[in-house]
PDB file of C-alpha atoms in Angstrom:
ATOM      1  CA  GLU S 100       0.000   0.000   0.000  1.00 68.00           C
ATOM      2  CA  ALA S 101       1.400   3.365  -0.999  1.00 82.00           C
ATOM      3  CA  GLY S 102       1.935   5.903   1.739  1.00 92.00           C
ATOM      4  CA  VAL S 103       1.209   9.598   1.717  1.00 95.00           C
ATOM      5  CA  THR S 104       3.082  11.296  -1.097  1.00 96.00           C
ATOM      6  CA  GLN S 105       3.897  14.954  -1.548  1.00 97.00           C
ATOM      7  CA  PHE S 106       5.138  16.932  -4.498  1.00 97.00           C
ATOM      8  CA  PRO S 107       7.495  18.647  -4.931  1.00 97.00           C
ATOM      9  CA  SER S 108      10.009  17.603  -2.311  1.00 95.00           C
ATOM     10  CA  HIS S 109      11.720  20.984  -2.523  1.00 97.00           C
ATOM     11  CA  SER S 110      10.667  24.331  -3.922  1.00 98.00           C
ATOM     12  CA  VAL S 111      12.655  27.551  -4.056  1.00 98.00           C
ATOM     13  CA  ILE S 112      10.729  30.640  -5.138  1.00 97.00           C
ATOM     14  CA  GLU S 113      11.104  34.379  -4.914  1.00 97.00           C
ATOM     15  CA  LYS S 114       9.020  36.578  -2.705  1.00 97.00           C
ATOM     16  CA  GLY S 115       5.786  37.477  -4.440  1.00 97.00           C
ATOM     17  CA  GLN S 116       5.625  34.344  -6.561  1.00 97.00           C
ATOM     18  CA  THR S 117       3.030  31.592  -6.324  1.00 98.00           C
ATOM     19  CA  VAL S 118       3.654  28.015  -5.300  1.00 98.00           C
ATOM     20  CA  THR S 119       1.321  25.035  -5.246  1.00 98.00           C
ATOM     21  CA  LEU S 120       2.036  22.011  -3.091  1.00 98.00           C
ATOM     22  CA  ARG S 121       0.327  18.705  -3.704  1.00 98.00           C
ATOM     23  CA  CYS S 122      -0.541  15.856  -1.377  1.00 98.00           C
ATOM     24  CA  ASP S 123      -1.852  12.421  -2.248  1.00 97.00           C
ATOM     25  CA  PRO S 124      -3.209  10.668   0.841  1.00 96.00           C
ATOM     26  CA  ILE S 125      -3.411   6.966   1.448  1.00 94.00           C
ATOM     27  CA  SER S 126      -6.216   5.518  -0.644  1.00 92.00           C
ATOM     28  CA  GLY S 127      -9.461   5.345   1.297  1.00 90.00           C
ATOM     29  CA  HIS S 128      -8.465   7.882   3.948  1.00 92.00           C
ATOM     30  CA  ASP S 129     -11.212  10.449   4.250  1.00 91.00           C
ATOM     31  CA  ASN S 130      -9.256  12.701   6.606  1.00 92.00           C
ATOM     32  CA  LEU S 131      -6.431  14.828   5.244  1.00 95.00           C
ATOM     33  CA  TYR S 132      -4.375  17.314   7.233  1.00 95.00           C
ATOM     34  CA  TRP S 133      -1.803  19.952   6.434  1.00 97.00           C
ATOM     35  CA  TYR S 134       0.869  20.952   8.940  1.00 97.00           C
ATOM     36  CA  ARG S 135       3.834  23.296   8.730  1.00 97.00           C
ATOM     37  CA  ARG S 136       7.157  23.476  10.488  1.00 96.00           C
ATOM     38  CA  VAL S 137       8.967  26.771  10.387  1.00 95.00           C
ATOM     39  CA  MET S 138      12.678  26.427  11.178  1.00 87.00           C
ATOM     40  CA  GLY S 139      13.312  26.050  14.885  1.00 81.00           C
ATOM     41  CA  LYS S 140       9.650  25.919  15.771  1.00 90.00           C
ATOM     42  CA  GLU S 141       7.023  23.277  16.411  1.00 93.00           C
ATOM     43  CA  ILE S 142       5.092  21.468  13.733  1.00 96.00           C
ATOM     44  CA  LYS S 143       1.820  23.377  13.586  1.00 95.00           C
ATOM     45  CA  PHE S 144      -1.596  22.437  12.288  1.00 94.00           C
ATOM     46  CA  LEU S 145      -2.928  24.304   9.278  1.00 96.00           C
ATOM     47  CA  LEU S 146      -6.171  22.619   8.305  1.00 94.00           C
ATOM     48  CA  HIS S 147      -8.218  19.437   8.153  1.00 93.00           C
ATOM     49  CA  PHE S 148     -10.333  18.051   5.331  1.00 93.00           C
ATOM     50  CA  VAL S 149     -12.977  15.391   5.640  1.00 91.00           C
ATOM     51  CA  LYS S 150     -13.414  14.148   2.112  1.00 91.00           C
ATOM     52  CA  GLU S 151     -13.701  17.326   0.037  1.00 93.00           C
ATOM     53  CA  SER S 152     -14.940  19.553   2.855  1.00 92.00           C
ATOM     54  CA  LYS S 153     -12.830  21.785   5.070  1.00 92.00           C
ATOM     55  CA  GLN S 154     -13.588  20.602   8.587  1.00 89.00           C
ATOM     56  CA  ASP S 155     -11.228  22.978  10.338  1.00 90.00           C
ATOM     57  CA  GLU S 156      -9.024  25.673   8.847  1.00 92.00           C
ATOM     58  CA  SER S 157      -8.273  27.501  12.066  1.00 91.00           C
ATOM     59  CA  GLY S 158      -4.521  27.105  11.612  1.00 92.00           C
ATOM     60  CA  MET S 159      -4.263  28.789   8.230  1.00 95.00           C
ATOM     61  CA  PRO S 160      -2.020  31.836   8.750  1.00 93.00           C
ATOM     62  CA  ASN S 161      -3.781  34.253   6.412  1.00 93.00           C
ATOM     63  CA  ASN S 162      -5.701  34.542   3.171  1.00 94.00           C
ATOM     64  CA  ARG S 163      -2.577  34.074   1.063  1.00 96.00           C
ATOM     65  CA  PHE S 164      -2.999  30.354   1.714  1.00 97.00           C
ATOM     66  CA  LEU S 165      -5.657  28.410  -0.174  1.00 97.00           C
ATOM     67  CA  ALA S 166      -6.237  24.700   0.237  1.00 97.00           C
ATOM     68  CA  GLU S 167      -8.433  22.502  -1.884  1.00 97.00           C
ATOM     69  CA  ARG S 168      -9.237  18.835  -2.054  1.00 96.00           C
ATOM     70  CA  THR S 169     -10.688  17.859  -5.367  1.00 85.00           C
ATOM     71  CA  GLY S 170     -13.234  15.069  -5.222  1.00 87.00           C
ATOM     72  CA  GLY S 171     -12.023  14.045  -1.815  1.00 84.00           C
ATOM     73  CA  THR S 172      -8.805  12.614  -3.202  1.00 92.00           C
ATOM     74  CA  TYR S 173      -5.593  14.628  -3.518  1.00 96.00           C
ATOM     75  CA  SER S 174      -5.175  18.056  -1.995  1.00 98.00           C
ATOM     76  CA  THR S 175      -3.320  21.182  -3.027  1.00 98.00           C
ATOM     77  CA  LEU S 176      -2.053  24.034  -0.906  1.00 98.00           C
ATOM     78  CA  LYS S 177      -1.405  27.258  -2.786  1.00 98.00           C
ATOM     79  CA  VAL S 178       0.557  30.165  -1.404  1.00 97.00           C
ATOM     80  CA  GLN S 179      -0.036  33.406  -3.314  1.00 96.00           C
ATOM     81  CA  PRO S 180       1.873  35.648  -3.072  1.00 96.00           C
ATOM     82  CA  ALA S 181       4.628  33.975  -1.081  1.00 97.00           C
ATOM     83  CA  GLU S 182       6.400  35.887   1.690  1.00 97.00           C
ATOM     84  CA  LEU S 183       9.729  35.180   3.368  1.00 97.00           C
ATOM     85  CA  GLU S 184       8.024  33.943   6.543  1.00 96.00           C
ATOM     86  CA  ASP S 185       6.275  31.196   4.568  1.00 97.00           C
ATOM     87  CA  SER S 186       9.540  29.263   4.332  1.00 97.00           C
ATOM     88  CA  GLY S 187       9.435  25.937   6.109  1.00 97.00           C
ATOM     89  CA  VAL S 188       8.501  22.312   5.675  1.00 96.00           C
ATOM     90  CA  TYR S 189       4.892  21.564   4.806  1.00 98.00           C
ATOM     91  CA  PHE S 190       3.638  18.157   5.868  1.00 97.00           C
ATOM     92  CA  CYS S 191       0.538  16.391   4.739  1.00 97.00           C
ATOM     93  CA  ALA S 192      -1.048  13.597   6.747  1.00 95.00           C
ATOM     94  CA  SER S 193      -4.057  11.356   6.360  1.00 94.00           C
ATOM     95  CA  SER S 194      -6.082   9.130   8.629  1.00 91.00           C
ATOM     96  CA  GLN S 195      -8.751   6.537   8.161  1.00 86.00           C
ATOM     97  CA  GLY S 196     -11.089   7.908  10.800  1.00 74.00           C
ATOM     98  CA  LEU S 197     -11.296  10.165  13.816  1.00 66.00           C
ATOM     99  CA  LEU S 198     -12.670   8.249  16.826  1.00 62.00           C
ATOM    100  CA  GLY S 199     -11.987  11.084  19.155  1.00 60.00           C
ATOM    101  CA  GLY S 200      -8.599  11.775  17.731  1.00 66.00           C
ATOM    102  CA  SER S 201      -7.129   8.394  18.540  1.00 71.00           C
ATOM    103  CA  TYR S 202      -6.581   7.329  14.950  1.00 79.00           C
ATOM    104  CA  GLU S 203      -2.998   7.448  13.721  1.00 86.00           C
ATOM    105  CA  GLN S 204      -2.181  10.160  11.244  1.00 91.00           C
ATOM    106  CA  TYR S 205       0.147   8.948   8.498  1.00 92.00           C
ATOM    107  CA  PHE S 206       2.570  11.612   7.347  1.00 94.00           C
ATOM    108  CA  GLY S 207       4.159  12.299   4.027  1.00 94.00           C
ATOM    109  CA  PRO S 208       7.842  13.254   3.634  1.00 93.00           C
ATOM    110  CA  GLY S 209       7.048  16.944   3.444  1.00 95.00           C
ATOM    111  CA  THR S 210       7.745  19.724   0.979  1.00 97.00           C
ATOM    112  CA  ARG S 211      10.573  22.061   1.897  1.00 96.00           C
ATOM    113  CA  LEU S 212       9.628  25.553   0.737  1.00 98.00           C
ATOM    114  CA  THR S 213      12.230  28.276   0.586  1.00 97.00           C
ATOM    115  CA  VAL S 214      11.144  31.819  -0.219  1.00 97.00           C
ATOM    116  CA  THR S 215      14.021  34.155  -1.119  1.00 97.00           C
TER     117      THR S 215
ATOM    118  CA  ALA R 197      -4.945  25.450  25.705  1.00 67.00           C
ATOM    119  CA  GLN R 198      -3.044  22.228  25.284  1.00 72.00           C
ATOM    120  CA  SER R 199       0.712  22.280  24.985  1.00 88.00           C
ATOM    121  CA  VAL R 200       3.566  19.824  24.801  1.00 93.00           C
ATOM    122  CA  THR R 201       7.028  20.357  26.238  1.00 95.00           C
ATOM    123  CA  GLN R 202       9.994  18.262  25.236  1.00 96.00           C
ATOM    124  CA  LEU R 203      13.002  18.759  27.459  1.00 92.00           C
ATOM    125  CA  GLY R 204      16.206  18.961  25.486  1.00 91.00           C
ATOM    126  CA  SER R 205      16.344  19.869  21.814  1.00 93.00           C
ATOM    127  CA  HIS R 206      19.419  17.642  21.452  1.00 96.00           C
ATOM    128  CA  VAL R 207      20.237  14.440  23.325  1.00 97.00           C
ATOM    129  CA  SER R 208      23.361  12.349  22.832  1.00 97.00           C
ATOM    130  CA  VAL R 209      23.786   8.802  24.086  1.00 97.00           C
ATOM    131  CA  SER R 210      26.401   6.134  23.580  1.00 97.00           C
ATOM    132  CA  GLU R 211      25.531   3.068  21.586  1.00 97.00           C
ATOM    133  CA  GLY R 212      24.085   0.485  23.977  1.00 97.00           C
ATOM    134  CA  ALA R 213      23.093   3.077  26.580  1.00 98.00           C
ATOM    135  CA  LEU R 214      19.601   3.899  27.796  1.00 98.00           C
ATOM    136  CA  VAL R 215      17.591   6.343  25.727  1.00 98.00           C
ATOM    137  CA  LEU R 216      15.282   8.673  27.670  1.00 98.00           C
ATOM    138  CA  LEU R 217      13.409  11.433  25.878  1.00 98.00           C
ATOM    139  CA  ARG R 218      11.165  13.553  28.051  1.00 97.00           C
ATOM    140  CA  CYS R 219       7.706  14.829  27.245  1.00 96.00           C
ATOM    141  CA  ASN R 220       5.278  16.714  29.442  1.00 95.00           C
ATOM    142  CA  TYR R 221       1.879  17.886  28.374  1.00 93.00           C
ATOM    143  CA  SER R 222      -0.817  20.167  29.639  1.00 89.00           C
ATOM    144  CA  SER R 223      -4.391  19.203  29.017  1.00 76.00           C
ATOM    145  CA  SER R 224      -7.694  19.860  30.670  1.00 69.00           C
ATOM    146  CA  VAL R 225      -9.017  16.441  29.663  1.00 71.00           C
ATOM    147  CA  PRO R 226      -7.421  13.009  29.396  1.00 69.00           C
ATOM    148  CA  PRO R 227      -5.342  13.214  26.258  1.00 79.00           C
ATOM    149  CA  TYR R 228      -4.374  10.887  23.493  1.00 88.00           C
ATOM    150  CA  LEU R 229      -0.571  10.894  23.319  1.00 92.00           C
ATOM    151  CA  PHE R 230       1.780  10.032  20.496  1.00 94.00           C
ATOM    152  CA  TRP R 231       5.465   9.719  19.781  1.00 97.00           C
ATOM    153  CA  TYR R 232       6.586  10.181  16.182  1.00 97.00           C
ATOM    154  CA  VAL R 233      10.074   9.773  14.733  1.00 97.00           C
ATOM    155  CA  GLN R 234      11.523  11.464  11.676  1.00 95.00           C
ATOM    156  CA  TYR R 235      14.547   9.920  10.007  1.00 93.00           C
ATOM    157  CA  PRO R 236      16.532  12.114   7.614  1.00 86.00           C
ATOM    158  CA  ASN R 237      14.670  12.896   4.397  1.00 81.00           C
ATOM    159  CA  GLN R 238      11.618  10.946   5.508  1.00 87.00           C
ATOM    160  CA  GLY R 239       8.173  11.750   6.859  1.00 88.00           C
ATOM    161  CA  LEU R 240       7.050  11.343  10.438  1.00 93.00           C
ATOM    162  CA  GLN R 241       6.493   7.745  11.485  1.00 94.00           C
ATOM    163  CA  LEU R 242       4.407   6.697  14.452  1.00 93.00           C
ATOM    164  CA  LEU R 243       6.466   5.012  17.174  1.00 96.00           C
ATOM    165  CA  LEU R 244       3.661   4.426  19.661  1.00 95.00           C
ATOM    166  CA  LYS R 245       0.495   5.932  21.049  1.00 93.00           C
ATOM    167  CA  TYR R 246      -1.530   5.979  24.243  1.00 92.00           C
ATOM    168  CA  THR R 247      -5.301   6.166  24.040  1.00 87.00           C
ATOM    169  CA  THR R 248      -6.785   4.190  26.919  1.00 83.00           C
ATOM    170  CA  GLY R 249      -5.966   1.135  29.003  1.00 85.00           C
ATOM    171  CA  ALA R 250      -2.486   0.066  29.991  1.00 88.00           C
ATOM    172  CA  THR R 251      -0.303   3.048  30.786  1.00 90.00           C
ATOM    173  CA  LEU R 252       2.910   1.385  29.594  1.00 95.00           C
ATOM    174  CA  VAL R 253       2.825   1.382  25.841  1.00 95.00           C
ATOM    175  CA  LYS R 254       5.196  -0.576  23.650  1.00 96.00           C
ATOM    176  CA  GLY R 255       6.054   0.609  20.190  1.00 95.00           C
ATOM    177  CA  ILE R 256       8.233  -0.257  17.258  1.00 94.00           C
ATOM    178  CA  ASN R 257      12.002  -0.695  17.314  1.00 94.00           C
ATOM    179  CA  GLY R 258      12.084  -1.503  21.031  1.00 96.00           C
ATOM    180  CA  PHE R 259      10.736   1.832  22.237  1.00 97.00           C
ATOM    181  CA  GLU R 260       8.189   2.215  24.985  1.00 97.00           C
ATOM    182  CA  ALA R 261       6.545   5.050  26.876  1.00 97.00           C
ATOM    183  CA  GLU R 262       4.635   5.336  30.107  1.00 95.00           C
ATOM    184  CA  PHE R 263       1.650   7.607  30.601  1.00 93.00           C
ATOM    185  CA  LYS R 264       1.785   9.142  34.085  1.00 93.00           C
ATOM    186  CA  LYS R 265      -1.290  11.215  34.683  1.00 89.00           C
ATOM    187  CA  SER R 266      -0.110  12.540  38.060  1.00 90.00           C
ATOM    188  CA  GLU R 267       3.060  13.870  36.460  1.00 92.00           C
ATOM    189  CA  THR R 268       1.432  14.801  33.109  1.00 92.00           C
ATOM    190  CA  SER R 269       4.294  13.001  31.439  1.00 94.00           C
ATOM    191  CA  PHE R 270       4.776  10.583  28.573  1.00 96.00           C
ATOM    192  CA  HIS R 271       8.513   9.914  28.457  1.00 97.00           C
ATOM    193  CA  LEU R 272       9.988   7.713  25.731  1.00 98.00           C
ATOM    194  CA  THR R 273      12.573   5.086  26.594  1.00 98.00           C
ATOM    195  CA  LYS R 274      14.644   2.381  24.980  1.00 98.00           C
ATOM    196  CA  PRO R 275      16.961   0.171  27.035  1.00 97.00           C
ATOM    197  CA  SER R 276      19.811   0.042  24.545  1.00 97.00           C
ATOM    198  CA  ALA R 277      20.478   2.644  21.856  1.00 97.00           C
ATOM    199  CA  HIS R 278      21.387   1.578  18.350  1.00 97.00           C
ATOM    200  CA  MET R 279      23.090   3.679  15.718  1.00 96.00           C
ATOM    201  CA  SER R 280      19.935   3.469  13.612  1.00 95.00           C
ATOM    202  CA  ASP R 281      17.972   5.290  16.350  1.00 97.00           C
ATOM    203  CA  ALA R 282      19.603   8.590  15.408  1.00 96.00           C
ATOM    204  CA  ALA R 283      16.676  10.755  14.320  1.00 97.00           C
ATOM    205  CA  GLU R 284      14.367  13.512  15.508  1.00 96.00           C
ATOM    206  CA  TYR R 285      11.588  12.522  17.901  1.00 98.00           C
ATOM    207  CA  PHE R 286       8.318  14.361  18.408  1.00 97.00           C
ATOM    208  CA  CYS R 287       5.820  14.055  21.209  1.00 96.00           C
ATOM    209  CA  ALA R 288       2.252  15.059  20.361  1.00 94.00           C
ATOM    210  CA  VAL R 289      -1.202  15.220  21.886  1.00 91.00           C
ATOM    211  CA  THR R 290      -4.571  15.278  20.216  1.00 86.00           C
ATOM    212  CA  LEU R 291      -6.480  18.513  20.484  1.00 76.00           C
ATOM    213  CA  TYR R 292     -10.177  18.714  19.817  1.00 75.00           C
ATOM    214  CA  SER R 293     -10.527  21.903  17.846  1.00 73.00           C
ATOM    215  CA  GLY R 294     -14.278  21.918  17.594  1.00 70.00           C
ATOM    216  CA  ALA R 295     -16.754  21.073  14.830  1.00 71.00           C
ATOM    217  CA  GLY R 296     -15.756  17.441  14.862  1.00 73.00           C
ATOM    218  CA  SER R 297     -12.095  18.040  14.103  1.00 78.00           C
ATOM    219  CA  TYR R 298      -9.022  16.760  15.844  1.00 81.00           C
ATOM    220  CA  GLN R 299      -5.494  18.022  15.306  1.00 85.00           C
ATOM    221  CA  LEU R 300      -2.112  17.062  16.665  1.00 90.00           C
ATOM    222  CA  THR R 301      -0.251  19.515  18.871  1.00 92.00           C
ATOM    223  CA  PHE R 302       3.476  18.814  18.764  1.00 95.00           C
ATOM    224  CA  GLY R 303       6.440  19.493  20.967  1.00 95.00           C
ATOM    225  CA  LYS R 304       9.479  21.170  19.438  1.00 95.00           C
ATOM    226  CA  GLY R 305      11.214  17.859  18.842  1.00 96.00           C
ATOM    227  CA  THR R 306      14.354  16.239  20.235  1.00 97.00           C
ATOM    228  CA  LYS R 307      17.251  15.277  18.009  1.00 96.00           C
ATOM    229  CA  LEU R 308      18.867  12.083  19.199  1.00 97.00           C
ATOM    230  CA  SER R 309      22.493  11.398  18.380  1.00 97.00           C
ATOM    231  CA  VAL R 310      24.025   7.986  19.047  1.00 97.00           C
ATOM    232  CA  ILE R 311      27.760   7.896  19.633  1.00 97.00           C
ATOM    233  CA  PRO R 312      29.585   4.734  18.614  1.00 95.00           C
TER     234      PRO R 312
END
């Protein structure tokens, strides 16, 4: 069974440009999460999809970030326009269910975004 | 608000020595607790989790952790370190963020080095 995959693995863009990150969850996982780790800080929650619906987007930093999940399958996270403080590693995770938060979240390898 | 504290951003142990990585949490309700490990250039992998039941939890690769409610701790241990244990370790708790959504709240991570 394939794990969570993310593309690209690395992205270097200039301030003001647009970048789109993609996540393919484990097949059959309705729950998809995005997290971000800024250098030296904790991994922080961005948002949670259940199928194609945004269940919780309370962690999204501002309206320069737009997440979508087409047909409840893969998800994209677009940053437009990118700022220097957006640099970090973006992780995607998926889980089969919720059950009060006890289900394991399976993480992808992350996308390292560098904004110069 | 829930938080997770990992004592020591870097821990070094000799090969064969005891590994002890500390994690304390704050939570107003009984939490679900997780330890994840990240090997270089890989995603986060679940080592073990505590949901309910036995407070001593065994995980993969010989790791275990004990949930101590009175101390609000969930320290990770391994009796004998192996070179392959060198990685970054993250303690996390589940946070209910409302509207049927659960997110992981992470500590800052502890990098473990194993000295031959």
